[in-house]
Amino acid sequence: MNARELALASMIHDTSWPGELPVGHRLRRKKDWSWSLVVAALVGAFGSSFLYGYNLSVVNAPTPYIKAFYNETWYRRHGHPINPDTLTLLWSVTVSIFAIGGLVGTLLVKFIGKFIGRKYTLLVNNGFAICAALLMACSLQAGVFEMLIVGRFIMGVDGGIALSALPMYLNEIAPKEIRGSLGQVTAIFICIGVFVGQLLGLPELLGKESTWPYLFGVIVVPALVQLASLPFLPESPRYLLLEKHDESGAMKAFQTFLGKVDVSQELEEALAESRVQRNLHLLSVLELLRAPFVRWQVITVVITMASYQLCGLNAIWFYTNSIFGKAGISRDKIPYITLSTGGIETLAAIFSGLVVERLGRRPLLIGGFGLMALFFGTLTVTLTLQDQAPWIPYLSIVCILAIIASFCSGPGGIPFILTGEFFQQSERPAAFIVAGTVNWLSNFAVGLLFPFIQKSLDSYCFLVFGTVCIAGAVYFYFVLPETKNRTHAEISQSFAKRNKTHPPEVKTDSTVAEEKANGQPETDLSSTLDSQGQNQTPKCVFSLQ
């Protein structure tokens, strides 16, 4: 160890810290949620993933008014009504450009986060949200529909940054015992955002011709709340320790987020990762894709994020009105039936957050996709036979609600958790770029192609999404390891056999105990590091105490 590590290690193992509790009490408190942790999760998600969900659904209700605005603006400029094909194209661009902005935001997040950290990336991101809200809210008054389209693009940039920076921040501030539950907050607030967008879009609220711009102006509220609250919370302790080498700042951040003085175990785990990666720099995307020891992690993240988008739920979000109309629901009832989807999403996501640390990631992900495939098949049957009996259209609604509940109970949030858990500190920013790129490209593809798939296959279109769900469930059954209650280093080791190469070696407590039982001495850290310098492939051995 160098002098810096020795000093920090002595602080970790000093048992005379004031306020330290007996071991039994410490174990019982490990899973407690401190107020700082709760506030960080709620404020971070409200100003980030909430806005992503809100912007997924907010364009649904005012669609006819926005199209009328496009037509009026075109007539005023050119003296004749807009061509129907041009109007369809403009509306498709308005919906789909959100995903293009998301892709741009994903590519920016590594460069922003590297210099200013996770917390300040979230804070800076609010500038995009406020700018987008002002553009979209003022577009009608200005008579410039391009402002709405540009605002949607900028809002997409905000979403791309948020869906990478927020899961990283939550992953790095959470103890491993509640990492899944805290990570699920991202998905819960996406669902709440979708629900609020549907609620405010009702005709009784803001879904009227005279008030639809205010639907977009509401976006400034979560952004301002996050700007006012997040500065009072610490930066990610892992970012401070592993990237900024700020030991005292990391210790204070751990103490604040965990609500206790003794943070020895958390610091030891972070130090362990620091020792492994002491000679490593932040990997670029290309380096991550070429690294053999994370090959299957990358493949799994790509398949997870592709399944997340291509499973068909965004098709339901974007085109709920047409789907319910096809199911035989009268036009005046559609907004209220659509509202129920947002409520089901939120309840299912909360359920997932409550059980993810009990059941684990694998069962929720595999079971969620399996149930979606089952209900997609049933929905195909009900849509095909909807004219045979008056009750069948209502069975279609039940299937849609069941699909949404199945998605939000696992596949809706766990992909963001897994991306943070699969990779260690030096790999994580590049991994989120890969995951975000797949996420937003798939989002764009679904939004653009689903109307054509629906037109070509009619009621059989959802069989395509059911096939995607089955393929995802089968892959996760055979490849995905359980990550519940495991450190990042242990998760990396679980992929080592499949990768046919090992990451920097980590000795866990069980490994050390086994070596002692066999009479093997523990490897000294300093001698191991000295030997690393003489080899092409460095390895670092240490024990977690």
Tab-separated table of N, CA and C in Angstrom, residues 120 139 268 496:
chain	number	residue	atom	x	y	z
A	120	TYR	N	-23.373	16.892	-10.302
A	120	TYR	CA	-23.397	18.138	-11.064
A	120	TYR	C	-23.810	17.902	-12.519
A	139	SER	N	-44.317	27.969	-28.249
A	139	SER	CA	-44.390	27.750	-29.693
A	139	SER	C	-45.725	28.209	-30.281
A	268	GLU	N	-14.068	-0.139	2.695
A	268	GLU	CA	-13.192	-1.266	2.361
A	268	GLU	C	-13.514	-1.806	0.977
A	496	ALA	N	-16.533	-14.501	-15.455
A	496	ALA	CA	-15.179	-14.843	-15.907
A	496	ALA	C	-15.150	-16.142	-16.708
